C-alpha positions as YAML, in Angstrom:
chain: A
units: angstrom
residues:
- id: 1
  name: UNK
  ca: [0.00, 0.00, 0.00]
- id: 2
  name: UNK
  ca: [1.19, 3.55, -0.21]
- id: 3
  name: UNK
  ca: [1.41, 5.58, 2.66]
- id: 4
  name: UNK
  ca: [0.56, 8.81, 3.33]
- id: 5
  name: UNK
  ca: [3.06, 11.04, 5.65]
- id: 6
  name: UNK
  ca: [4.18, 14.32, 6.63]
- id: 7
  name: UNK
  ca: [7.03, 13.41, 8.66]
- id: 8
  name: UNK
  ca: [9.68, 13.59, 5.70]
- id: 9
  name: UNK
  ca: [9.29, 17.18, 4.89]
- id: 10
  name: UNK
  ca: [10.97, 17.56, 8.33]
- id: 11
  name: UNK
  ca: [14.28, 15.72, 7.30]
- id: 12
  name: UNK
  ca: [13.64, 15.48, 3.51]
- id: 13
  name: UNK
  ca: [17.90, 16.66, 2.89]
- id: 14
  name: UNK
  ca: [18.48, 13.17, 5.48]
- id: 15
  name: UNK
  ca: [15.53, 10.60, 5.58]
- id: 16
  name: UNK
  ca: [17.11, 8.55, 8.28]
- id: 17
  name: UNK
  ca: [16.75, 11.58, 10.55]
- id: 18
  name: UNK
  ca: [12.91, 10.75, 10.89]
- id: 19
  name: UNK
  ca: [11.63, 11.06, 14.30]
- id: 20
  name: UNK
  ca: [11.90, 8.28, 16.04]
- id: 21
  name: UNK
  ca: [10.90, 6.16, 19.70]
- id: 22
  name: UNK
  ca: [13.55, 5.14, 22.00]
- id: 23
  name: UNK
  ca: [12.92, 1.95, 20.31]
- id: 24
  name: UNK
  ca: [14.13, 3.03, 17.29]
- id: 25
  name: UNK
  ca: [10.69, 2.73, 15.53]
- id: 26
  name: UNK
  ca: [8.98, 5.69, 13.55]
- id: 27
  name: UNK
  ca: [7.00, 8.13, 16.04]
- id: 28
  name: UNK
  ca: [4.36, 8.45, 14.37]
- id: 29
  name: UNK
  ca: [2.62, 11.12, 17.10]
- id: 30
  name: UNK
  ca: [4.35, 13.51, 14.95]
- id: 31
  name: UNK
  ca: [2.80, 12.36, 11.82]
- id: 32
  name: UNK
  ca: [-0.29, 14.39, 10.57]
- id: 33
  name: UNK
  ca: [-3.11, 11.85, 11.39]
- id: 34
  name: UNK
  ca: [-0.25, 10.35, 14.58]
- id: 35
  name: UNK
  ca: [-0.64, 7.13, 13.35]
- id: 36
  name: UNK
  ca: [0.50, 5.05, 10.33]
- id: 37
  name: UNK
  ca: [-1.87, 6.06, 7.02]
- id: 38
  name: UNK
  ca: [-2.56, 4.57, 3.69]
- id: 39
  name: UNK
  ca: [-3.88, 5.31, 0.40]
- id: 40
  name: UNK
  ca: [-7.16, 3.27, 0.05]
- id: 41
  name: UNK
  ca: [-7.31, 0.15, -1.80]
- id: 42
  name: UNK
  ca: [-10.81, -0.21, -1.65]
- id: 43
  name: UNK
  ca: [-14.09, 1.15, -0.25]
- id: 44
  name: UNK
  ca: [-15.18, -2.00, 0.42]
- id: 45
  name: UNK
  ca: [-14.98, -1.90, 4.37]
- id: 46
  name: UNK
  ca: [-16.58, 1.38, 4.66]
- id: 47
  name: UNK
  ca: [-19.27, 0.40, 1.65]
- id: 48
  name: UNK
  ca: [-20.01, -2.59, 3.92]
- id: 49
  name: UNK
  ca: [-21.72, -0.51, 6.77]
- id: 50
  name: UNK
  ca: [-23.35, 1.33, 4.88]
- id: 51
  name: UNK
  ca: [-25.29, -1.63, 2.97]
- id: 52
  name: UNK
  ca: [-25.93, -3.12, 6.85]
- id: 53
  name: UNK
  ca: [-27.62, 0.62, 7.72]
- id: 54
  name: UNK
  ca: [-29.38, 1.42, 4.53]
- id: 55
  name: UNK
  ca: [-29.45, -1.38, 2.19]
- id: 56
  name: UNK
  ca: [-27.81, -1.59, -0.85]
- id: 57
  name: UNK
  ca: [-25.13, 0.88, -1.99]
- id: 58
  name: UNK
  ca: [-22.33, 1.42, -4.02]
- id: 59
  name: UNK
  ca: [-19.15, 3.59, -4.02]
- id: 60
  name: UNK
  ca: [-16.92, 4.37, -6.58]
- id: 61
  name: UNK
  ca: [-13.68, 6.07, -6.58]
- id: 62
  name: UNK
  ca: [-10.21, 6.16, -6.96]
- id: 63
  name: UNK
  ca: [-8.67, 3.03, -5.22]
- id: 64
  name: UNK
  ca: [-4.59, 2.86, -5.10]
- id: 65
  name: UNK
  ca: [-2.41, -0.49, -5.57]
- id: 66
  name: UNK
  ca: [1.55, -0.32, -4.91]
- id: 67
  name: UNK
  ca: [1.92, -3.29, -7.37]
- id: 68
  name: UNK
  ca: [5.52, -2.81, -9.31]
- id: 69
  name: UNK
  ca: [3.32, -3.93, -12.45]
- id: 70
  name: UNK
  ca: [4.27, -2.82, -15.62]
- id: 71
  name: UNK
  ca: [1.55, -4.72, -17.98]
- id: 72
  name: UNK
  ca: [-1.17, -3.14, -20.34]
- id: 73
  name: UNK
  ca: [-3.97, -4.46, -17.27]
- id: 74
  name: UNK
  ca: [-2.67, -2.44, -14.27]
- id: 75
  name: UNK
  ca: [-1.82, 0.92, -12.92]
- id: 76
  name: UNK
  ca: [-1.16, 2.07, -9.38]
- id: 77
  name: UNK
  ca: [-3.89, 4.25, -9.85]
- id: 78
  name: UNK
  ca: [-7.59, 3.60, -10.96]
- id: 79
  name: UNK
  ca: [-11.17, 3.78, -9.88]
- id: 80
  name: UNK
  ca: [-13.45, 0.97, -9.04]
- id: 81
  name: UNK
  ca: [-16.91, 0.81, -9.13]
- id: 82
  name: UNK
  ca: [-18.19, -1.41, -5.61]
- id: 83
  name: UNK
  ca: [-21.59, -2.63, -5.22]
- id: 84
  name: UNK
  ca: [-22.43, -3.71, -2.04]
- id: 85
  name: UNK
  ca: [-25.67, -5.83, -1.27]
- id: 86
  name: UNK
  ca: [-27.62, -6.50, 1.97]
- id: 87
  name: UNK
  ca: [-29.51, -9.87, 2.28]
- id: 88
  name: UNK
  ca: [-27.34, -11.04, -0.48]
- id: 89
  name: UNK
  ca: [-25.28, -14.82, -0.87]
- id: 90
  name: UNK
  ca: [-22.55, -15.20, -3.33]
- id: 91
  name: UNK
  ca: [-25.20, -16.59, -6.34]
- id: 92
  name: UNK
  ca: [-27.12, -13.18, -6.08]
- id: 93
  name: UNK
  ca: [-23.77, -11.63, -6.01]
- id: 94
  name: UNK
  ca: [-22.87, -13.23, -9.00]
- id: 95
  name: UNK
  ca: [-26.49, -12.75, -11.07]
- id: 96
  name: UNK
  ca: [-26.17, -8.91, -10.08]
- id: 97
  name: UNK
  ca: [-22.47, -8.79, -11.26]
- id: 98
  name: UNK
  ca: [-23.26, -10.62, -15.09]
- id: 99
  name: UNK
  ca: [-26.40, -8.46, -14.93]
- id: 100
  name: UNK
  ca: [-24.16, -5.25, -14.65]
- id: 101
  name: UNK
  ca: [-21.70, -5.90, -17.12]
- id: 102
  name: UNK
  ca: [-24.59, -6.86, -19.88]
- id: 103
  name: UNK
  ca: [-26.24, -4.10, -18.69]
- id: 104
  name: UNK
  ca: [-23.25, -1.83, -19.42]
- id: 105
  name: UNK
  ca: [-22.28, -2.73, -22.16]
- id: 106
  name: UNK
  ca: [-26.21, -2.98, -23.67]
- id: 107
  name: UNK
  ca: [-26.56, 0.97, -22.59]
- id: 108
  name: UNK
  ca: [-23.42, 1.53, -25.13]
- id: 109
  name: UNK
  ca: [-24.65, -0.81, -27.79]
- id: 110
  name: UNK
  ca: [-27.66, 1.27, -27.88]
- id: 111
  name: UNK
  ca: [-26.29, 4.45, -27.40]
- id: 112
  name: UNK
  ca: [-22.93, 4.52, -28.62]
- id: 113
  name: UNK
  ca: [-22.99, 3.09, -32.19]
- id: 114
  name: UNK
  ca: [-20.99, 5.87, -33.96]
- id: 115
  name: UNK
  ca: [-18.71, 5.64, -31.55]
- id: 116
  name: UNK
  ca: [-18.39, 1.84, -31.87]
- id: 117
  name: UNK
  ca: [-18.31, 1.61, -35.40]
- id: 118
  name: UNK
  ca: [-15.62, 4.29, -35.28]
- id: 119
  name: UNK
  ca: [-13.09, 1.95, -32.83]
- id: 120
  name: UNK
  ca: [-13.85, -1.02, -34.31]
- id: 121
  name: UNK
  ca: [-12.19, 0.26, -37.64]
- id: 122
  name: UNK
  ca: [-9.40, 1.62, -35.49]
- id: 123
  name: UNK
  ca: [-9.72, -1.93, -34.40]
- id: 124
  name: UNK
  ca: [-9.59, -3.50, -37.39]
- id: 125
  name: UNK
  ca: [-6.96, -1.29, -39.13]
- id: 126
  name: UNK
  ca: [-4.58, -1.74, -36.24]
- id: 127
  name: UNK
  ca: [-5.09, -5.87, -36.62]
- id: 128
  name: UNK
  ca: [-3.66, -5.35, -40.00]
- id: 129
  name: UNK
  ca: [-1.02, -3.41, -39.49]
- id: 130
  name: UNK
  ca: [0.49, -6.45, -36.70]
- id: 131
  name: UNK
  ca: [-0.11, -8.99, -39.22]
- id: 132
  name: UNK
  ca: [2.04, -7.39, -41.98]
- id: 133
  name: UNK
  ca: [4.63, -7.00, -38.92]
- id: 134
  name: UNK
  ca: [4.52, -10.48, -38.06]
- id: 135
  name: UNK
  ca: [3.78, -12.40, -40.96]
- id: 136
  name: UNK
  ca: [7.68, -12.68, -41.33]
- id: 137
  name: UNK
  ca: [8.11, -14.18, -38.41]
- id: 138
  name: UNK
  ca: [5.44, -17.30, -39.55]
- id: 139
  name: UNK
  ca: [6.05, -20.46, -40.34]
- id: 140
  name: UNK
  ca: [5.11, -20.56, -44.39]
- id: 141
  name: UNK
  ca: [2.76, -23.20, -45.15]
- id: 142
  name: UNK
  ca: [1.02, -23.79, -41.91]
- id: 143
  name: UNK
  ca: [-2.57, -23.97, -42.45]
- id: 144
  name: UNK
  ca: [-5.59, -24.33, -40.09]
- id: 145
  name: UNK
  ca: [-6.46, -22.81, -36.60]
- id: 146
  name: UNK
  ca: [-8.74, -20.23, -35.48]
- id: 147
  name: UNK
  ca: [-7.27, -16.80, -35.95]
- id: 148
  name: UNK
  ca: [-5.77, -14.33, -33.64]
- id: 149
  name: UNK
  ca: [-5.54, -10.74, -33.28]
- id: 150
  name: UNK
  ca: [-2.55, -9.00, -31.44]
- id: 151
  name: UNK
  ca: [-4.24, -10.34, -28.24]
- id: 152
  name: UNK
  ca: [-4.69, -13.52, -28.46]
- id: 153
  name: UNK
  ca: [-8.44, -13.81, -28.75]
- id: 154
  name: UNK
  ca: [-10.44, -14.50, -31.65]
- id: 155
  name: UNK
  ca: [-10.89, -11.97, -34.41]
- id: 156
  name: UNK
  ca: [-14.58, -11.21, -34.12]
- id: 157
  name: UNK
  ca: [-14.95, -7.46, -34.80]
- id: 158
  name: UNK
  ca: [-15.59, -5.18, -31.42]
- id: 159
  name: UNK
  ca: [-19.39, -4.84, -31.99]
- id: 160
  name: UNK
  ca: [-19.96, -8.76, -32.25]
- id: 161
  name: UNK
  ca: [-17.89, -9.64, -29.13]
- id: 162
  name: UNK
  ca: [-20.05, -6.84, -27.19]
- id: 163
  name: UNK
  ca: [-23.05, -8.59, -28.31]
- id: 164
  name: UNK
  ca: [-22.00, -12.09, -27.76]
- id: 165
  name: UNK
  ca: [-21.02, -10.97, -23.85]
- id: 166
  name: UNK
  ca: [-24.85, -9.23, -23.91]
- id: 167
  name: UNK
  ca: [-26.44, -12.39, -25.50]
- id: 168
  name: UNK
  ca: [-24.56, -15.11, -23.84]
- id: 169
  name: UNK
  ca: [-25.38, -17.04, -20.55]
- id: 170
  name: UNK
  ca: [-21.92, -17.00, -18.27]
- id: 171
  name: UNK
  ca: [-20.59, -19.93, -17.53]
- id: 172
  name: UNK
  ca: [-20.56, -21.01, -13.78]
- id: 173
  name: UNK
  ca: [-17.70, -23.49, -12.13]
- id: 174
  name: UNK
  ca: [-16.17, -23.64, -8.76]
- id: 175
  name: UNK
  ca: [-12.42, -22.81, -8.94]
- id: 176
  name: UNK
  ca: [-12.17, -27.18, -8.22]
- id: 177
  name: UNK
  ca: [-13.54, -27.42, -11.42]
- id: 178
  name: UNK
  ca: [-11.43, -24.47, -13.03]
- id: 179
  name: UNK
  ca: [-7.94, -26.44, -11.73]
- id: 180
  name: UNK
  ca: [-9.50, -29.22, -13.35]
- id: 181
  name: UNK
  ca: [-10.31, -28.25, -16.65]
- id: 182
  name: UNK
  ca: [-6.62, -26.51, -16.83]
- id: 183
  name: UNK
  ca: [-5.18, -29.76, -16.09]
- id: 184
  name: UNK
  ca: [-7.22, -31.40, -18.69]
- id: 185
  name: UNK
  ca: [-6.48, -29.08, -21.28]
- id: 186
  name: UNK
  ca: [-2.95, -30.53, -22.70]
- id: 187
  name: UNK
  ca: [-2.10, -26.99, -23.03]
- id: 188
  name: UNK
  ca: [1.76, -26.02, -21.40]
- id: 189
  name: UNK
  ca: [0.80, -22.99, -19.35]
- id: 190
  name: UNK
  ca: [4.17, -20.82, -18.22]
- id: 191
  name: UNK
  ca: [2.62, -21.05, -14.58]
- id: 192
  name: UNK
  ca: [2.23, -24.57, -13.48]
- id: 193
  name: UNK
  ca: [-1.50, -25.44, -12.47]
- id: 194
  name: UNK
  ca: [-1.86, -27.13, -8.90]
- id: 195
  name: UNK
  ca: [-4.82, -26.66, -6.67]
- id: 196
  name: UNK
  ca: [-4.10, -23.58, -4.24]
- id: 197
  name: UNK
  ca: [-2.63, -21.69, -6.81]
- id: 198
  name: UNK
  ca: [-3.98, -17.91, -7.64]
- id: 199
  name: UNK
  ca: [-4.62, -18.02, -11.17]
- id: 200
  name: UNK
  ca: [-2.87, -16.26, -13.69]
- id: 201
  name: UNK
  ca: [-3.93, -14.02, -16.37]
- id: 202
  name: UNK
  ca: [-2.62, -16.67, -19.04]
- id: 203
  name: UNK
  ca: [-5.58, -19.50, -17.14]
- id: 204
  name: UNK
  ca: [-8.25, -17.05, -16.76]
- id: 205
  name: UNK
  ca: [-8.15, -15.81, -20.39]
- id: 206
  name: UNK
  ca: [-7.82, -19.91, -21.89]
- id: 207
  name: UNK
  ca: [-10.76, -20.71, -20.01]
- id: 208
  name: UNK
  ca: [-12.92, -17.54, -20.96]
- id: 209
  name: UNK
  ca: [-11.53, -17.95, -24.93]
- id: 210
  name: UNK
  ca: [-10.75, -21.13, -25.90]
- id: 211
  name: UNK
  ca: [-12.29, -23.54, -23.95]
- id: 212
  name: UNK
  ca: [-15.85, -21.73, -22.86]
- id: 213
  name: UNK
  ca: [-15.69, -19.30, -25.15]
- id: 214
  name: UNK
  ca: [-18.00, -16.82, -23.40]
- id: 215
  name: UNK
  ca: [-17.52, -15.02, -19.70]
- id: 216
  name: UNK
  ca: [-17.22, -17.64, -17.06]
- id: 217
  name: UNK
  ca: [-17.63, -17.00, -13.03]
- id: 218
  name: UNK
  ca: [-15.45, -18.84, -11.32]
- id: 219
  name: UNK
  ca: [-16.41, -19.33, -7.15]
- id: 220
  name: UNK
  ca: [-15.21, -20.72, -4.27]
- id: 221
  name: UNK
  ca: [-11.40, -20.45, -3.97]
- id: 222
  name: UNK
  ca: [-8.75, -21.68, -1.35]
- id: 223
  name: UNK
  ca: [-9.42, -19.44, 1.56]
- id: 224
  name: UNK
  ca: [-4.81, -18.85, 1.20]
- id: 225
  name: UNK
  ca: [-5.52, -17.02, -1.72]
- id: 226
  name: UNK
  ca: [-8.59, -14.70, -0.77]
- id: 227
  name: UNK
  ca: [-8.91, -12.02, 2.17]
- id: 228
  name: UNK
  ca: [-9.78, -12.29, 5.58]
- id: 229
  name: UNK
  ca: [-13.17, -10.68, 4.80]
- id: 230
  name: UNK
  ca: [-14.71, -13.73, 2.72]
- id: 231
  name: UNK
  ca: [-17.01, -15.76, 3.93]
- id: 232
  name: UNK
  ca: [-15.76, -19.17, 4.93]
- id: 233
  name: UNK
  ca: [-17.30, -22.28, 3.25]
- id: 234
  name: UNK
  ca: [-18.70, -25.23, 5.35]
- id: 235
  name: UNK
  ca: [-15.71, -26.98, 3.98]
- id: 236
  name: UNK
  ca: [-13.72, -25.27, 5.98]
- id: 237
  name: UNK
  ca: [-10.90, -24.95, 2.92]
- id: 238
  name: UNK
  ca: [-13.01, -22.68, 0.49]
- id: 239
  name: UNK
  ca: [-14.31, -19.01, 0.60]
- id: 240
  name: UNK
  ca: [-17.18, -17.55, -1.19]
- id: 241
  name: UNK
  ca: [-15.34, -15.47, -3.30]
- id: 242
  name: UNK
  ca: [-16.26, -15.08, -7.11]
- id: 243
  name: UNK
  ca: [-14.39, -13.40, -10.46]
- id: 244
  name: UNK
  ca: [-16.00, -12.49, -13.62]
- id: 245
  name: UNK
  ca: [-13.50, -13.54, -16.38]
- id: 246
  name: UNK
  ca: [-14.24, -12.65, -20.04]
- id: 247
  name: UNK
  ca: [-12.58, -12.82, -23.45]
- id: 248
  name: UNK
  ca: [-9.25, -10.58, -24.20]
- id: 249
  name: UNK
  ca: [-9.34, -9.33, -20.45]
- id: 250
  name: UNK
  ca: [-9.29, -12.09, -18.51]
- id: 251
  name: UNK
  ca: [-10.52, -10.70, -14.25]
- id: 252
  name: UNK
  ca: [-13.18, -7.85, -15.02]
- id: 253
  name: UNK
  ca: [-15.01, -8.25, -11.66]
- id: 254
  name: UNK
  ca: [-13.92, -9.85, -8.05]
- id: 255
  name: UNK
  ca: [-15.93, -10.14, -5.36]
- id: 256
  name: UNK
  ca: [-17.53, -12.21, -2.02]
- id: 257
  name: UNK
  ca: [-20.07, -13.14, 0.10]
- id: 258
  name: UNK
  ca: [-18.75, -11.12, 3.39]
- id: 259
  name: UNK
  ca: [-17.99, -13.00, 6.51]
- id: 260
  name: UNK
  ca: [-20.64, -12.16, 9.27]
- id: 261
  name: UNK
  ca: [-19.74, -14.52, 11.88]
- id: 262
  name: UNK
  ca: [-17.57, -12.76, 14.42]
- id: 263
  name: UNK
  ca: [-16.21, -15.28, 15.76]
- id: 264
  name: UNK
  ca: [-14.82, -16.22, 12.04]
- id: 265
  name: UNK
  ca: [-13.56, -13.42, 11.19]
- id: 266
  name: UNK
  ca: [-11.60, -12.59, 14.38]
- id: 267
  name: UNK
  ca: [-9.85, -15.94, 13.39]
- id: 268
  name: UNK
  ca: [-9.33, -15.17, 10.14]
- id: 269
  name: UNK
  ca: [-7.55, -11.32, 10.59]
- id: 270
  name: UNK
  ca: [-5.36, -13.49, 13.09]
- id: 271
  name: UNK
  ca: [-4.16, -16.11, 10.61]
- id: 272
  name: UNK
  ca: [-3.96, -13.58, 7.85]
- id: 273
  name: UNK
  ca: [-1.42, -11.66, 10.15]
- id: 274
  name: UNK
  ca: [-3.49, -8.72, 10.49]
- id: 275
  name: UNK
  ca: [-4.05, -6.73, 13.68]
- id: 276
  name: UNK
  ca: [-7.64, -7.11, 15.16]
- id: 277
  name: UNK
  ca: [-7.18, -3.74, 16.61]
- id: 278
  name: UNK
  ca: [-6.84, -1.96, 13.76]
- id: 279
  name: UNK
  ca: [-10.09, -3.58, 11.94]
- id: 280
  name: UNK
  ca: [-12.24, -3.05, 15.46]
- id: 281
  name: UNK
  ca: [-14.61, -1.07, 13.78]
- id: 282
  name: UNK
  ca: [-15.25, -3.76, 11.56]
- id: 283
  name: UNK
  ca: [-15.19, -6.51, 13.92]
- id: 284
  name: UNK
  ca: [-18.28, -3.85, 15.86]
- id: 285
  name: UNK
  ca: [-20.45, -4.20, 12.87]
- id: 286
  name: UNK
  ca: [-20.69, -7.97, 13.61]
- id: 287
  name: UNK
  ca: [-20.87, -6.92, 17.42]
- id: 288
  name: UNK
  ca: [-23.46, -4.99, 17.46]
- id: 289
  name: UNK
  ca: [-26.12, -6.06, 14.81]
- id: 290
  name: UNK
  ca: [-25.18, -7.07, 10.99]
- id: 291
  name: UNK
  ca: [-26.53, -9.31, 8.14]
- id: 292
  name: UNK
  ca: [-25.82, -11.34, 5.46]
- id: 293
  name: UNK
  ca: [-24.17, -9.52, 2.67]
- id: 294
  name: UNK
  ca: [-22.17, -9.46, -0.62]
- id: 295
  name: UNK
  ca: [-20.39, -7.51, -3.08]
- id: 296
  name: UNK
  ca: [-17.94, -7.28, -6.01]
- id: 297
  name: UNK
  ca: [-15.79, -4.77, -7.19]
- id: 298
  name: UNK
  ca: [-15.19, -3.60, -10.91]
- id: 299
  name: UNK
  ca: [-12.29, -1.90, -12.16]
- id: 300
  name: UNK
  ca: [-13.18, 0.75, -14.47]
- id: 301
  name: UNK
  ca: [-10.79, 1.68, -17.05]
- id: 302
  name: UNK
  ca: [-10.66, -2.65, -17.53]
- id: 303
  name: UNK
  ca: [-14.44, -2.04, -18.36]
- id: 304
  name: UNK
  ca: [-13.71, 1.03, -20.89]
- id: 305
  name: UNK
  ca: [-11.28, -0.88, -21.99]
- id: 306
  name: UNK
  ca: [-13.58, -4.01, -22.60]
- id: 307
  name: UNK
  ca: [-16.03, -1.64, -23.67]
- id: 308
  name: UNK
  ca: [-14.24, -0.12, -26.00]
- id: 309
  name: UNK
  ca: [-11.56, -2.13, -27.48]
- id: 310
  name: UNK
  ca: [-9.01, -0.81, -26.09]
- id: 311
  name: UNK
  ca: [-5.53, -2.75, -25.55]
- id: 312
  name: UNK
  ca: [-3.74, -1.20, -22.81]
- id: 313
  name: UNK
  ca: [-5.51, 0.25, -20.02]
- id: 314
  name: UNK
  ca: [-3.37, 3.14, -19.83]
- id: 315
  name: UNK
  ca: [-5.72, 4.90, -22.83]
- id: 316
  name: UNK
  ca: [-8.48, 4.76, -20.79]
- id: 317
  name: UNK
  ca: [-7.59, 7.15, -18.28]
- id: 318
  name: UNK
  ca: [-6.91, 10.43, -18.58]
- id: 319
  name: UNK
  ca: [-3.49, 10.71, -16.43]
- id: 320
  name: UNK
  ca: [-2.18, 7.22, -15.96]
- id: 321
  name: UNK
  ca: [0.06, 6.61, -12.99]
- id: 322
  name: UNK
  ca: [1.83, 3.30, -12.76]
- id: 323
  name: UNK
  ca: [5.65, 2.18, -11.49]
- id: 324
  name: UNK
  ca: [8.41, 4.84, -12.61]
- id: 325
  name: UNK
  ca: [5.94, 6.78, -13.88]
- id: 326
  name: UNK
  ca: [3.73, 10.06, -11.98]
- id: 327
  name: UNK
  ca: [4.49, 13.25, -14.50]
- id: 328
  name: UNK
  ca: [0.44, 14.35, -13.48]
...
C-alpha cells in the first residue's frame, strides 16, 4: 500500500533523521493523522456498513495499488466501481455482477454506435497493421487454426464480441472445477497449475476464450488465496469469493459473500497476520447487529477498456500513474 506522511518534509535533505521512539521505531505522534496512514485500496470496508444501515449501496472512486506492475492491465492508480448488497449470498452476487456488465455494455450498444463503429475500424486497421509485422516471423505453409488478433483472442470485430457478452449465458464453475479443466487441457501454461494456486492471467483468459468461449464465473477459492473478509465455506478450505472472467481481459469483476460470523472473522484477521485492533470497527459491525451480505468490485478503465476495445488500459484514463511513472 502507499502511505501517506508528513514526517519527511521535516528531514527530507536526510531521511534517516525521521523522528523516532527510544525503540528506534517511527513516532508516528508527529505524523499528521499520529498514526501510520494509507492510500485506500478499496471502499469496500466502509461500503459494507453502509449496505448493513441502509441497504444496498455502491461507491466508486479512486482506489490505489503499490503493485511494481508494468503490464497493459494495471496501474497504481484507478477507480473501481463497488456494489455492495444487503440480504445477499454469493449466487445473487454473481447474477447482479453478469447483470451489470450486460447491462453496461447494452446501454453503449444502444447508445454509442458511432462511436463503436468508429473503434472497431481503429480496431480493425490496427489488426492489420500487426499482421504485416509479423507475418515474417510465420512459419510458411502452416494452415488451419482459429485466428488471432494481437491479443490472443479470436478476431470477431468489437461490436460482435459486445453482443455475444450481452447475449450469452456466463458460464458457472467452482475454482475445483477451473484447476480441473486446466489440467485437462494438454495446453503447457508458463505457470504450473496445482490446486491452491492464484490463477494467472494466461488460465483465466484460456478458459474464458478457448475452452468456454463466453464469460465464465469462477467461485469458491482456497481461503490462502482470498482475504480475511470472505465468507468461509462449510468446507472449511473454500471461501465464497467469485471473479467475472471474459474474453481478451481475462478478471473484469472480483468479489464475495462477506464473513458475518464474528467469531470467524476474528480468526481469520489473526491467521492472515493482520491486527484485530486496527479492523475493530469492523469486527463492531458484527458486534453490534449485521446481516448477510455481498459484493464485487469492478475496475473501471478494464471495463472502458472491454467496452471499447481498447488494448492497454493506460488509454483509458486520462493521467495514468503506474511504477516509474507520476508526471500528473
Amino acid at each position: 500500500m502507499f502511505q501517506v506522511t508528513t514526517l519527511l518534509k521535516e528531514c527530507k535533505d536526510n531521511p534517516a533523521k525521521v523522528a523516532k521512539l527510544p525503540n528506534g521505531k517511527i513516532d508516528y505522534s508527529r505524523d499528521f493523522f499520529k498514526r501510520p496512514a494509507y492510500l485506500t485500496v478499496s471502499g469496500q470496508l466502509n461500503g459494507e456498513i453502509y449496505a448493513c444501515a441502509i441497504g444496498n449501496v455502491y461507491t466508486f472512486g479512486p482506489t490505489f495499488r503499490a503493485e511494481d506492475s508494468n503490464t497493459s492491465r494495471h496501474l497504481a492508480e484507478f477507480w473501481m466501481i463497488e456494489p455492495e448488497i444487503a440480504f445477499a449470498d454469493l449466487t445473487e452476487n454473481m447474477h447482479i455482477a453478469e447483470q451489470y456488465i450486460k447491462f453496461v455494455l447494452n446501454h453503449v450498444l444502444d447508445n454509442h454506435s458511432d462511436e463503436l463503429l468508429f473503434l472497431e475500424e481503429y480496431e480493425q486497421s490496427a489488426m492489420e497493421e500487426r499482421k504485416k509485422l509479423l507475418e515474417p516471423t510465420q512459419q510458411k505453409g502452416k494452415k488451419g487454426g482459429v485466428a488471432k488478433d494481437f491479443r490472443g483472442f479470436r478476431c470477431e470485430k468489437l461490436i460482435d464480441r459486445l453482443k455475444n457478452v450481452v447475449n450469452s449465458n456466463f458460464a458457472k464453475i467452482t475454482y475445483t472445477e477451473a484447476i480441473e479443466i486446466l489440467q485437462k487441457s494438454n495446453k503447457t501454461f508458463e505457470n504450473k497449475v496445482d490446486w491452491g494456486i492464484d490463477l494467472a492471467s494466461e488460465h483465466e483468459r484460456w478458459m474464458a476464450e478457448e475452452h468456454f468461449k463466453r464469460p465464465v464465473i469462477v467461485r469458491d477459492y482456497p481461503k490462502e488465496i482470498k482475504a480475511f473478509y470472505m465468507r468461509m465455506n462449510d468446507d472449511g478450505k473454500t471461501v465464497a469469493a467469485m471473479d467475472v472472467l471474459v474474453p481478451g481481459v481475462g478478471e473484469l469483476i472480483g468479489g464475495s459473500q462477506r464473513e458475518e460470523r464474528i467469531d470467524i472473522l476474528e480468526r481469520r484477521i489473526t491467521e492472515s497476520g493482520l491486527d484485530p485492533t486496527a479492523y475493530s470497527w469492523y469486527i463492531d459491525l458484527r458486534r453490534y447487529g449485521t446481516v448477510p451480505h455481498s459484493g464485487f468490485g469492478a475496475g473501471f478503465e478494464r471495463l472502458v477498456c472491454y467496452a471499447t476495445g481498447m488494448e492497454n488500459i493506460k488509454e483509458a484514463i486520462p493521467f495514468p500513474r503506474y511504477p516509474a511513472h507520476c508526471e500528473y
